[in-house]
Amino acid sequence: MTLPMTRRGFIVITAGVGTGLVLGAYAYRTGWLKRLFSKSDPAADFSPATWIRIGKDGSVTITVAKSEMGQGIRTALPMIVAEELDADWASVRVEQALADVKYGSMSTGGSTSVRTSWEKLRKAGAAARAMLLTAAAQRWNVPPSECRTEYGTVVHSPTGRILQYGELAEEAASFPVPQNPPLKNPAEFRIIGRRIPRTDTPDKVDGHAAFGIDSRVEGMFFASVARCPVFGGTVASYDDSKARTMPGVYRIVQIDRGIAVAAKTTWQSFEARDALTVKWNDGPSASLTSRDISTMLATFATKEGAVAETRGDVEHALSGAAKRLSATFEVPFLAHATMEPMNCTAHVRKDSCEIWVPTQNAQAVQRTAAALTGLPLEQVIVHTTLLGGGFGRRSETDFVEEAVQTSRAIGAPVQVVWTREDDLQHDFYRPVSLHKLSAGLDAGGRPVAFTHRVVAPSIGAQNAPDRYTNGLDRGSVEGATEMPYDIPNVLIDYVMAQTPVPIGYWRSVFPSQTVFALESFIDELAHAAGADAFEFRRSMMDSSPKMKRVLELAADKAGWGTPPPRGKFRGIAFSPPAFFHTPVAQVAEVSVGRDGAIRVHRVVSAIDCGIAVNPTGVEAQMESGIAYGMTAALKGKITIDRGRVVQSNFDDYPLLTIGEMPAIETHIVPSTDPPTGTGEPGLPAVAPAIANAVFAATGKRLRTLPLSL
Amino acid sequence: MASLSLTVNGEKKTLDVDPDTPLLWVLRDHLEMTGTKFGCGRGLCGSCVVLSDDAPIRSCITPVGLVNGKSILTIEGLSSTRDHPVQKAWISEEVPQCGYCQSGQIMSAVALLKRVPHPTDAEINQAMGDVLCRCGTYQRIRRAIHQAAEAGGGQ
Ligand code: FES
Ligand code: FES
């Protein structure tokens, strides 16, 4: 076998701790990846040494540079490496990467991890495999073409001789890294596509799984921070004379975001924080209410929008249409409510800073701490712990800033722990939005014109106002643009409506709003056209065969067109590929009680996510996305009063419960295409599928979330 | 401060701690047993469920003074080899996602099976109805409870 050997990696051999030798230790520097979801740079970091260590005992340690927040990434990514490495899965160990630029972007969000790691991890595994194979061939003095690899060994085919990877690692490490190692044909996969059990399950059933909040460091304190309840408010003055005398209290310090109380135990820090008297400068938002915000959205809806997508002549087509419809939809702010409250453990010393944190973006944590302490990046060590949920909340670094500033001020390691009240009242919320849609049908009931105006605050403009001076945030219209339907005249536009409420990424943030409006409205059009909701959609999908197949699969598996069980009604909705590149169609089976209670009994989904790296993982993500989407569809609402969040805990911000969980069936379209995202696409279609089923049951259109009759 | 004594996972512990301190924080911060989780602090989510003389209690709202002399079972004490029938069922159904709520889910399921060895779906909804999982692992929890019941998890 001849391989192009271009870039000679600085492969070095390091003695591993008790595990024999380490295959390489070269770090390609990729430079800062500024964007939150940067494109992967496969050329930059496929070096096997970055991802793989092979011990003398044959153990294969695979480094995972993305954060495990429940999506099974500590299983899916190692599977990809192990596949191309031809490792024996039983010998694979998984290790979490420390923050380092050498991994490329470690940001974990947008359902991007598998999609953007796919190529570089395959190449890393394949390169290491090629090096091991070459090492064996040299040892035997035979042509590499006579050798093959399987289950962590190299086999000399003609003679049946076998060498374990562990016996070859040292030699292999001295070879140059092949630049373009051959990759397997999907038909040859024996790990990818299998239902491999998650690597993190055992520790999650016996209490050993270590989340951020479980970090324990010698000499640490626990801190609780009093923050201004009003958005944008600051500390005017505070009196800590009582708090200081409380048991266990060590120090009370002012930091950027409020007053931090450090004590010996978490409980003592909570109690002492409650004993503080703080005078706040509430600032300009002190009287803000949700009603003000709704009024603003409605007013802004009449402004001129920034055009996001246009084709044909909408105005002309509308005026010539046989039937015209319009409707307005609105969705509220939502909190993430990860089960593990925000927390961060930091130890700032004079010349270094060490952090243990459940984060979706270890590199952003590192940059944040470096900026706050003035330390060079290399002196900031960031350990990504397990995350007790992420959903976008842990892409932020506010809790990191609090821990770093507190540790620095008190001169000791500290764990800042948020209460649930802190969590719900100081989130970066899923934005509110208002959607105005209109459409024209021709005499045959076919849509000839379609408009969707999104009125919403922009996350992008909140974080970087100068990048959005033209008033268009393409993120905010994601899911509204690139509709899967063939409609000749279309106008999608956007009106930016900033508010003082902090907003951020949230599981399928934009499609969770746009698709609710779009797919509810499409249902209204179908009804107006006297057409079946499934057939109506399907008839407009001729130019998107892949999406059409997904819609058909869901309808078929759900028994669309057959009578539903007594008392139950069906609704269908489609979630376009959007940022995650993954189309999903869902059918919800719903009943409505005499008291108006909406019950969801069954949700059937079809998904085309390319190759399903781990089908069990894909199914779990669909279940999870649907449950998260159902909480948003039926319960979730953050309201603002007097400039602050009204809700405070799970009594007024309820989550879906086990008794409300429908039977969920997931059907994966078989595919040999590269894998796409699965963490989020299960969510957007849920609310419109339920709303459409409610219409089927009651004849009522619900155009506001959460749905309520 | 008072001297309290309780048995945790079969081990006798003597503590000098304010009896008003919630059991949760005694476990996590005094005894350094972090398997029991903090989710809401108000008895609303069930992440902190432990067993006190076989009954499920919410340790975040249980002052430690109230369980003085009692026998507490936490997730760490269920089995050192992960072979309690509930753990085995949890592994085979691949229940956990992020895993944060799972100590509370598992301990609540253990308590349920002790009381009702073969629970119906309705009994599961009743007993587990306020043990929240933000990752939506409920379908698997239900299957795992039935599986553990079959395996005699109530004994
Ligand atoms: S932490 Fe105890 S019930 Fe939520
Ligand atoms: S597994 Fe994440 S909250 Fe239940």
PDB file of N, CA and C in Angstrom, chain A residues 69-70 198 202-206 211 213-214 216 265-267 335-337 339-341 387-389 391 418 420-421 616 620-621 623-624 627-628 631 649 651 656-658 661-662 664, chain B residues 21-22 25 28-30 34-35 37-40 42 44-45 47 75-76 82 87 90-91 94 96-102 106 124-125 128-129 132 134-136 138-142:
ATOM      1  N   MET A  69     -23.583  15.960  27.141  1.00  0.00           N
ATOM      2  CA  MET A  69     -24.676  16.570  27.892  1.00  0.00           C
ATOM      3  C   MET A  69     -25.922  15.709  27.842  1.00  0.00           C
ATOM      4  N   GLY A  70     -25.710  14.436  27.487  1.00  0.00           N
ATOM      5  CA  GLY A  70     -26.843  13.522  27.430  1.00  0.00           C
ATOM      6  C   GLY A  70     -27.091  12.998  26.036  1.00  0.00           C
ATOM      7  N   ARG A 198     -24.128   2.896  25.330  1.00  0.00           N
ATOM      8  CA  ARG A 198     -23.449   4.139  25.687  1.00  0.00           C
ATOM      9  C   ARG A 198     -22.323   3.879  26.685  1.00  0.00           C
ATOM     10  N   PRO A 202     -23.034   3.123  32.731  1.00  0.00           N
ATOM     11  CA  PRO A 202     -22.787   2.502  34.054  1.00  0.00           C
ATOM     12  C   PRO A 202     -22.586   3.520  35.182  1.00  0.00           C
ATOM     13  N   ASP A 203     -21.780   4.554  34.932  1.00  0.00           N
ATOM     14  CA  ASP A 203     -21.539   5.544  35.982  1.00  0.00           C
ATOM     15  C   ASP A 203     -22.783   6.363  36.306  1.00  0.00           C
ATOM     16  N   LYS A 204     -23.756   6.332  35.416  1.00  0.00           N
ATOM     17  CA  LYS A 204     -24.962   7.130  35.641  1.00  0.00           C
ATOM     18  C   LYS A 204     -26.046   6.357  36.377  1.00  0.00           C
ATOM     19  N   VAL A 205     -25.766   5.111  36.744  1.00  0.00           N
ATOM     20  CA  VAL A 205     -26.760   4.377  37.532  1.00  0.00           C
ATOM     21  C   VAL A 205     -26.263   4.058  38.935  1.00  0.00           C
ATOM     22  N   ASP A 206     -25.061   4.499  39.276  1.00  0.00           N
ATOM     23  CA  ASP A 206     -24.601   4.191  40.634  1.00  0.00           C
ATOM     24  C   ASP A 206     -24.055   5.408  41.379  1.00  0.00           C
ATOM     25  N   PHE A 211     -20.692  15.255  37.653  1.00  0.00           N
ATOM     26  CA  PHE A 211     -21.154  16.471  37.001  1.00  0.00           C
ATOM     27  C   PHE A 211     -20.345  17.641  37.564  1.00  0.00           C
ATOM     28  N   ILE A 213     -21.237  20.053  39.375  1.00  0.00           N
ATOM     29  CA  ILE A 213     -21.594  20.351  40.763  1.00  0.00           C
ATOM     30  C   ILE A 213     -20.966  19.337  41.731  1.00  0.00           C
ATOM     31  N   ASP A 214     -20.469  18.231  41.184  1.00  0.00           N
ATOM     32  CA  ASP A 214     -19.836  17.207  42.021  1.00  0.00           C
ATOM     33  C   ASP A 214     -18.327  17.401  42.130  1.00  0.00           C
ATOM     34  N   ARG A 216     -14.903  18.368  43.448  1.00  0.00           N
ATOM     35  CA  ARG A 216     -14.390  18.615  44.796  1.00  0.00           C
ATOM     36  C   ARG A 216     -12.893  18.853  44.707  1.00  0.00           C
ATOM     37  N   THR A 265     -20.055  25.299  53.128  1.00  0.00           N
ATOM     38  CA  THR A 265     -20.925  24.362  52.413  1.00  0.00           C
ATOM     39  C   THR A 265     -21.892  25.139  51.513  1.00  0.00           C
ATOM     40  N   THR A 266     -22.453  24.420  50.574  1.00  0.00           N
ATOM     41  CA  THR A 266     -23.394  25.045  49.645  1.00  0.00           C
ATOM     42  C   THR A 266     -24.565  25.657  50.404  1.00  0.00           C
ATOM     43  N   TRP A 267     -25.106  24.860  51.325  1.00  0.00           N
ATOM     44  CA  TRP A 267     -26.272  25.314  52.082  1.00  0.00           C
ATOM     45  C   TRP A 267     -25.967  26.586  52.865  1.00  0.00           C
ATOM     46  N   ALA A 335     -37.141  29.315  29.307  1.00  0.00           N
ATOM     47  CA  ALA A 335     -35.892  29.012  30.011  1.00  0.00           C
ATOM     48  C   ALA A 335     -35.402  27.632  29.576  1.00  0.00           C
ATOM     49  N   HIS A 336     -34.120  27.370  29.800  1.00  0.00           N
ATOM     50  CA  HIS A 336     -33.572  26.058  29.442  1.00  0.00           C
ATOM     51  C   HIS A 336     -33.888  25.017  30.510  1.00  0.00           C
ATOM     52  N   ALA A 337     -33.783  25.453  31.772  1.00  0.00           N
ATOM     53  CA  ALA A 337     -34.064  24.571  32.912  1.00  0.00           C
ATOM     54  C   ALA A 337     -33.320  23.241  32.811  1.00  0.00           C
ATOM     55  N   MET A 339     -31.431  20.193  34.196  1.00  0.00           N
ATOM     56  CA  MET A 339     -31.697  19.614  35.518  1.00  0.00           C
ATOM     57  C   MET A 339     -30.578  19.966  36.507  1.00  0.00           C
ATOM     58  N   GLU A 340     -29.354  20.016  36.012  1.00  0.00           N
ATOM     59  CA  GLU A 340     -28.253  20.452  36.885  1.00  0.00           C
ATOM     60  C   GLU A 340     -28.183  21.973  36.828  1.00  0.00           C
ATOM     61  N   PRO A 341     -28.397  22.643  37.964  1.00  0.00           N
ATOM     62  CA  PRO A 341     -28.322  24.111  37.937  1.00  0.00           C
ATOM     63  C   PRO A 341     -26.926  24.573  37.522  1.00  0.00           C
ATOM     64  N   LEU A 387     -22.216  17.156  31.800  1.00  0.00           N
ATOM     65  CA  LEU A 387     -23.207  18.227  31.902  1.00  0.00           C
ATOM     66  C   LEU A 387     -24.559  17.622  32.259  1.00  0.00           C
ATOM     67  N   GLY A 388     -25.175  18.151  33.294  1.00  0.00           N
ATOM     68  CA  GLY A 388     -26.534  17.731  33.618  1.00  0.00           C
ATOM     69  C   GLY A 388     -27.526  18.487  32.753  1.00  0.00           C
ATOM     70  N   GLY A 389     -27.402  18.281  31.453  1.00  0.00           N
ATOM     71  CA  GLY A 389     -28.205  19.013  30.467  1.00  0.00           C
ATOM     72  C   GLY A 389     -27.465  20.248  29.987  1.00  0.00           C
ATOM     73  N   PHE A 391     -28.578  22.117  26.305  1.00  0.00           N
ATOM     74  CA  PHE A 391     -29.660  22.740  25.535  1.00  0.00           C
ATOM     75  C   PHE A 391     -29.336  24.151  25.070  1.00  0.00           C
ATOM     76  N   TRP A 418     -25.703  27.746  41.524  1.00  0.00           N
ATOM     77  CA  TRP A 418     -26.968  28.478  41.363  1.00  0.00           C
ATOM     78  C   TRP A 418     -28.108  27.661  41.953  1.00  0.00           C
ATOM     79  N   ARG A 420     -32.291  26.815  41.747  1.00  0.00           N
ATOM     80  CA  ARG A 420     -33.225  26.745  40.610  1.00  0.00           C
ATOM     81  C   ARG A 420     -33.818  28.124  40.328  1.00  0.00           C
ATOM     82  N   GLU A 421     -34.033  28.887  41.385  1.00  0.00           N
ATOM     83  CA  GLU A 421     -34.586  30.232  41.198  1.00  0.00           C
ATOM     84  C   GLU A 421     -33.594  31.094  40.403  1.00  0.00           C
ATOM     85  N   THR A 616     -29.618   3.643  18.363  1.00  0.00           N
ATOM     86  CA  THR A 616     -30.208   3.827  19.692  1.00  0.00           C
ATOM     87  C   THR A 616     -30.053   5.279  20.132  1.00  0.00           C
ATOM     88  N   ALA A 620     -32.982   7.925  21.021  1.00  0.00           N
ATOM     89  CA  ALA A 620     -33.005   8.607  22.323  1.00  0.00           C
ATOM     90  C   ALA A 620     -33.090  10.121  22.126  1.00  0.00           C
ATOM     91  N   GLN A 621     -32.374  10.625  21.124  1.00  0.00           N
ATOM     92  CA  GLN A 621     -32.421  12.059  20.872  1.00  0.00           C
ATOM     93  C   GLN A 621     -33.794  12.501  20.391  1.00  0.00           C
ATOM     94  N   GLU A 623     -36.652  11.010  21.236  1.00  0.00           N
ATOM     95  CA  GLU A 623     -37.499  10.988  22.438  1.00  0.00           C
ATOM     96  C   GLU A 623     -37.289  12.262  23.254  1.00  0.00           C
ATOM     97  N   SER A 624     -36.028  12.592  23.394  1.00  0.00           N
ATOM     98  CA  SER A 624     -35.669  13.737  24.221  1.00  0.00           C
ATOM     99  C   SER A 624     -36.139  15.048  23.597  1.00  0.00           C
ATOM    100  N   ALA A 627     -39.885  15.319  24.024  1.00  0.00           N
ATOM    101  CA  ALA A 627     -40.268  15.673  25.396  1.00  0.00           C
ATOM    102  C   ALA A 627     -39.989  17.159  25.668  1.00  0.00           C
ATOM    103  N   TYR A 628     -38.843  17.616  25.210  1.00  0.00           N
ATOM    104  CA  TYR A 628     -38.481  19.032  25.408  1.00  0.00           C
ATOM    105  C   TYR A 628     -39.462  19.923  24.638  1.00  0.00           C
ATOM    106  N   THR A 631     -42.884  20.077  26.396  1.00  0.00           N
ATOM    107  CA  THR A 631     -42.911  21.031  27.511  1.00  0.00           C
ATOM    108  C   THR A 631     -43.142  22.439  26.964  1.00  0.00           C
ATOM    109  N   ASN A 649     -39.521  28.431  40.012  1.00  0.00           N
ATOM    110  CA  ASN A 649     -39.124  27.041  40.250  1.00  0.00           C
ATOM    111  C   ASN A 649     -40.080  26.143  39.468  1.00  0.00           C
ATOM    112  N   ASP A 651     -42.672  24.678  40.209  1.00  0.00           N
ATOM    113  CA  ASP A 651     -44.114  24.795  40.432  1.00  0.00           C
ATOM    114  C   ASP A 651     -44.748  25.769  39.448  1.00  0.00           C
ATOM    115  N   LEU A 656     -42.696  18.524  31.514  1.00  0.00           N
ATOM    116  CA  LEU A 656     -43.441  17.309  31.190  1.00  0.00           C
ATOM    117  C   LEU A 656     -43.140  16.239  32.240  1.00  0.00           C
ATOM    118  N   THR A 657     -44.146  15.450  32.599  1.00  0.00           N
ATOM    119  CA  THR A 657     -43.937  14.375  33.575  1.00  0.00           C
ATOM    120  C   THR A 657     -44.117  13.016  32.907  1.00  0.00           C
ATOM    121  N   ILE A 658     -43.784  11.973  33.638  1.00  0.00           N
ATOM    122  CA  ILE A 658     -43.818  10.627  33.047  1.00  0.00           C
ATOM    123  C   ILE A 658     -45.224  10.247  32.571  1.00  0.00           C
ATOM    124  N   MET A 661     -45.946  11.577  29.101  1.00  0.00           N
ATOM    125  CA  MET A 661     -45.062  11.189  27.996  1.00  0.00           C
ATOM    126  C   MET A 661     -45.812  10.276  27.038  1.00  0.00           C
ATOM    127  N   PRO A 662     -45.875  10.647  25.775  1.00  0.00           N
ATOM    128  CA  PRO A 662     -46.572   9.777  24.819  1.00  0.00           C
ATOM    129  C   PRO A 662     -45.705   8.583  24.439  1.00  0.00           C
ATOM    130  N   ILE A 664     -43.539   6.962  21.886  1.00  0.00           N
ATOM    131  CA  ILE A 664     -42.772   7.590  20.804  1.00  0.00           C
ATOM    132  C   ILE A 664     -42.180   6.514  19.913  1.00  0.00           C
TER     133      ILE A 664
ATOM    134  N   THR B  21     -30.053  21.729  58.784  1.00  0.00           N
ATOM    135  CA  THR B  21     -29.426  21.554  57.471  1.00  0.00           C
ATOM    136  C   THR B  21     -30.151  20.449  56.713  1.00  0.00           C
ATOM    137  N   PRO B  22     -30.544  20.721  55.468  1.00  0.00           N
ATOM    138  CA  PRO B  22     -31.197  19.647  54.710  1.00  0.00           C
ATOM    139  C   PRO B  22     -30.264  18.446  54.545  1.00  0.00           C
ATOM    140  N   TRP B  25     -27.606  18.343  51.708  1.00  0.00           N
ATOM    141  CA  TRP B  25     -26.310  19.015  51.805  1.00  0.00           C
ATOM    142  C   TRP B  25     -25.405  18.322  52.808  1.00  0.00           C
ATOM    143  N   ARG B  28     -24.017  15.619  50.539  1.00  0.00           N
ATOM    144  CA  ARG B  28     -23.125  16.099  49.484  1.00  0.00           C
ATOM    145  C   ARG B  28     -21.886  16.808  50.025  1.00  0.00           C
ATOM    146  N   ASP B  29     -22.082  17.696  51.001  1.00  0.00           N
ATOM    147  CA  ASP B  29     -20.975  18.542  51.428  1.00  0.00           C
ATOM    148  C   ASP B  29     -20.271  18.059  52.690  1.00  0.00           C
ATOM    149  N   HIS B  30     -21.020  17.426  53.601  1.00  0.00           N
ATOM    150  CA  HIS B  30     -20.370  16.951  54.828  1.00  0.00           C
ATOM    151  C   HIS B  30     -19.811  15.549  54.638  1.00  0.00           C
ATOM    152  N   THR B  34     -21.722  12.563  46.557  1.00  0.00           N
ATOM    153  CA  THR B  34     -22.345  13.490  45.615  1.00  0.00           C
ATOM    154  C   THR B  34     -23.321  12.810  44.646  1.00  0.00           C
ATOM    155  N   GLY B  35     -23.577  11.533  44.868  1.00  0.00           N
ATOM    156  CA  GLY B  35     -24.509  10.846  43.965  1.00  0.00           C
ATOM    157  C   GLY B  35     -25.929  11.388  44.046  1.00  0.00           C
ATOM    158  N   LYS B  37     -28.573  14.296  44.061  1.00  0.00           N
ATOM    159  CA  LYS B  37     -28.450  15.563  43.332  1.00  0.00           C
ATOM    160  C   LYS B  37     -29.382  16.669  43.806  1.00  0.00           C
ATOM    161  N   PHE B  38     -28.924  17.877  43.581  1.00  0.00           N
ATOM    162  CA  PHE B  38     -29.695  19.085  43.859  1.00  0.00           C
ATOM    163  C   PHE B  38     -30.348  19.549  42.553  1.00  0.00           C
ATOM    164  N   GLY B  39     -31.684  19.607  42.541  1.00  0.00           N
ATOM    165  CA  GLY B  39     -32.343  20.046  41.318  1.00  0.00           C
ATOM    166  C   GLY B  39     -33.212  21.279  41.520  1.00  0.00           C
ATOM    167  N   CYS B  40     -33.861  21.380  42.682  1.00  0.00           N
ATOM    168  CA  CYS B  40     -34.782  22.508  42.875  1.00  0.00           C
ATOM    169  C   CYS B  40     -34.738  23.046  44.291  1.00  0.00           C
ATOM    170  N   ARG B  42     -36.709  22.514  46.608  1.00  0.00           N
ATOM    171  CA  ARG B  42     -38.032  22.762  47.184  1.00  0.00           C
ATOM    172  C   ARG B  42     -38.964  21.562  47.107  1.00  0.00           C
ATOM    173  N   LEU B  44     -39.662  19.713  44.561  1.00  0.00           N
ATOM    174  CA  LEU B  44     -40.494  19.713  43.351  1.00  0.00           C
ATOM    175  C   LEU B  44     -39.994  18.799  42.232  1.00  0.00           C
ATOM    176  N   CYS B  45     -38.733  18.358  42.296  1.00  0.00           N
ATOM    177  CA  CYS B  45     -38.198  17.656  41.124  1.00  0.00           C
ATOM    178  C   CYS B  45     -37.790  16.211  41.376  1.00  0.00           C
ATOM    179  N   SER B  47     -34.857  14.989  42.185  1.00  0.00           N
ATOM    180  CA  SER B  47     -33.454  14.628  41.922  1.00  0.00           C
ATOM    181  C   SER B  47     -32.741  14.175  43.190  1.00  0.00           C
ATOM    182  N   ILE B  75     -28.064   6.380  46.391  1.00  0.00           N
ATOM    183  CA  ILE B  75     -27.707   5.692  45.151  1.00  0.00           C
ATOM    184  C   ILE B  75     -26.373   4.947  45.298  1.00  0.00           C
ATOM    185  N   GLU B  76     -25.450   5.517  46.059  1.00  0.00           N
ATOM    186  CA  GLU B  76     -24.141   4.875  46.205  1.00  0.00           C
ATOM    187  C   GLU B  76     -24.244   3.553  46.957  1.00  0.00           C
ATOM    188  N   ARG B  82     -23.317  -2.601  40.687  1.00  0.00           N
ATOM    189  CA  ARG B  82     -24.364  -2.199  39.733  1.00  0.00           C
ATOM    190  C   ARG B  82     -25.258  -3.369  39.343  1.00  0.00           C
ATOM    191  N   GLN B  87     -30.891  -1.203  38.701  1.00  0.00           N
ATOM    192  CA  GLN B  87     -29.721  -0.717  37.946  1.00  0.00           C
ATOM    193  C   GLN B  87     -29.533  -1.528  36.663  1.00  0.00           C
ATOM    194  N   TRP B  90     -31.980  -0.476  34.203  1.00  0.00           N
ATOM    195  CA  TRP B  90     -31.635   0.867  33.715  1.00  0.00           C
ATOM    196  C   TRP B  90     -30.529   0.773  32.649  1.00  0.00           C
ATOM    197  N   ILE B  91     -29.582  -0.122  32.888  1.00  0.00           N
ATOM    198  CA  ILE B  91     -28.489  -0.286  31.925  1.00  0.00           C
ATOM    199  C   ILE B  91     -29.016  -0.928  30.647  1.00  0.00           C
ATOM    200  N   GLU B  94     -30.937   1.374  28.598  1.00  0.00           N
ATOM    201  CA  GLU B  94     -30.188   2.605  28.326  1.00  0.00           C
ATOM    202  C   GLU B  94     -31.013   3.837  28.678  1.00  0.00           C
ATOM    203  N   PRO B  96     -30.417   6.487  31.002  1.00  0.00           N
ATOM    204  CA  PRO B  96     -29.910   7.842  31.233  1.00  0.00           C
ATOM    205  C   PRO B  96     -29.513   8.568  29.952  1.00  0.00           C
ATOM    206  N   GLN B  97     -29.809   9.841  29.932  1.00  0.00           N
ATOM    207  CA  GLN B  97     -29.205  10.707  28.914  1.00  0.00           C
ATOM    208  C   GLN B  97     -28.164  11.550  29.637  1.00  0.00           C
ATOM    209  N   CYS B  98     -28.507  12.793  30.020  1.00  0.00           N
ATOM    210  CA  CYS B  98     -27.491  13.531  30.782  1.00  0.00           C
ATOM    211  C   CYS B  98     -27.210  12.811  32.099  1.00  0.00           C
ATOM    212  N   GLY B  99     -28.221  12.149  32.640  1.00  0.00           N
ATOM    213  CA  GLY B  99     -28.014  11.336  33.834  1.00  0.00           C
ATOM    214  C   GLY B  99     -28.248  12.050  35.145  1.00  0.00           C
ATOM    215  N   TYR B 100     -28.427  13.365  35.098  1.00  0.00           N
ATOM    216  CA  TYR B 100     -28.470  14.126  36.346  1.00  0.00           C
ATOM    217  C   TYR B 100     -29.651  13.751  37.236  1.00  0.00           C
ATOM    218  N   CYS B 101     -30.789  13.470  36.622  1.00  0.00           N
ATOM    219  CA  CYS B 101     -31.980  13.156  37.419  1.00  0.00           C
ATOM    220  C   CYS B 101     -32.006  11.693  37.849  1.00  0.00           C
ATOM    221  N   GLN B 102     -31.075  10.897  37.317  1.00  0.00           N
ATOM    222  CA  GLN B 102     -31.263   9.449  37.393  1.00  0.00           C
ATOM    223  C   GLN B 102     -31.100   8.863  38.785  1.00  0.00           C
ATOM    224  N   ILE B 106     -33.929   6.423  39.969  1.00  0.00           N
ATOM    225  CA  ILE B 106     -33.642   5.053  40.386  1.00  0.00           C
ATOM    226  C   ILE B 106     -34.099   4.821  41.828  1.00  0.00           C
ATOM    227  N   ILE B 124     -47.056   3.508  38.274  1.00  0.00           N
ATOM    228  CA  ILE B 124     -45.775   4.143  37.948  1.00  0.00           C
ATOM    229  C   ILE B 124     -45.962   5.653  37.790  1.00  0.00           C
ATOM    230  N   ASN B 125     -47.009   6.044  37.062  1.00  0.00           N
ATOM    231  CA  ASN B 125     -47.262   7.481  36.887  1.00  0.00           C
ATOM    232  C   ASN B 125     -47.445   8.168  38.231  1.00  0.00           C
ATOM    233  N   MET B 128     -43.972   8.079  40.224  1.00  0.00           N
ATOM    234  CA  MET B 128     -42.848   8.744  39.567  1.00  0.00           C
ATOM    235  C   MET B 128     -43.262  10.093  38.971  1.00  0.00           C
ATOM    236  N   GLY B 129     -44.523  10.460  39.175  1.00  0.00           N
ATOM    237  CA  GLY B 129     -45.086  11.628  38.504  1.00  0.00           C
ATOM    238  C   GLY B 129     -44.405  12.941  38.824  1.00  0.00           C
ATOM    239  N   LEU B 132     -38.794  14.600  37.972  1.00  0.00           N
ATOM    240  CA  LEU B 132     -38.697  15.219  36.649  1.00  0.00           C
ATOM    241  C   LEU B 132     -37.421  14.830  35.918  1.00  0.00           C
ATOM    242  N   ARG B 134     -35.558  16.351  32.522  1.00  0.00           N
ATOM    243  CA  ARG B 134     -35.580  17.335  31.451  1.00  0.00           C
ATOM    244  C   ARG B 134     -35.170  16.712  30.121  1.00  0.00           C
ATOM    245  N   CYS B 135     -34.458  15.602  30.174  1.00  0.00           N
ATOM    246  CA  CYS B 135     -34.038  14.943  28.930  1.00  0.00           C
ATOM    247  C   CYS B 135     -35.124  14.035  28.370  1.00  0.00           C
ATOM    248  N   GLY B 136     -36.217  13.854  29.089  1.00  0.00           N
ATOM    249  CA  GLY B 136     -37.324  13.076  28.548  1.00  0.00           C
ATOM    250  C   GLY B 136     -37.054  11.588  28.443  1.00  0.00           C
ATOM    251  N   TYR B 138     -38.472   9.317  30.058  1.00  0.00           N
ATOM    252  CA  TYR B 138     -39.610   8.663  30.728  1.00  0.00           C
ATOM    253  C   TYR B 138     -40.016   7.329  30.113  1.00  0.00           C
ATOM    254  N   GLN B 139     -40.017   7.258  28.784  1.00  0.00           N
ATOM    255  CA  GLN B 139     -40.465   6.026  28.128  1.00  0.00           C
ATOM    256  C   GLN B 139     -39.559   4.868  28.547  1.00  0.00           C
ATOM    257  N   ARG B 140     -38.277   5.149  28.631  1.00  0.00           N
ATOM    258  CA  ARG B 140     -37.318   4.120  29.030  1.00  0.00           C
ATOM    259  C   ARG B 140     -37.414   3.820  30.522  1.00  0.00           C
ATOM    260  N   ILE B 141     -37.686   4.839  31.315  1.00  0.00           N
ATOM    261  CA  ILE B 141     -37.861   4.614  32.758  1.00  0.00           C
ATOM    262  C   ILE B 141     -39.006   3.629  32.984  1.00  0.00           C
ATOM    263  N   ARG B 142     -40.102   3.863  32.280  1.00  0.00           N
ATOM    264  CA  ARG B 142     -41.265   2.987  32.431  1.00  0.00           C
ATOM    265  C   ARG B 142     -40.899   1.548  32.060  1.00  0.00           C
TER     266      ARG B 142
END
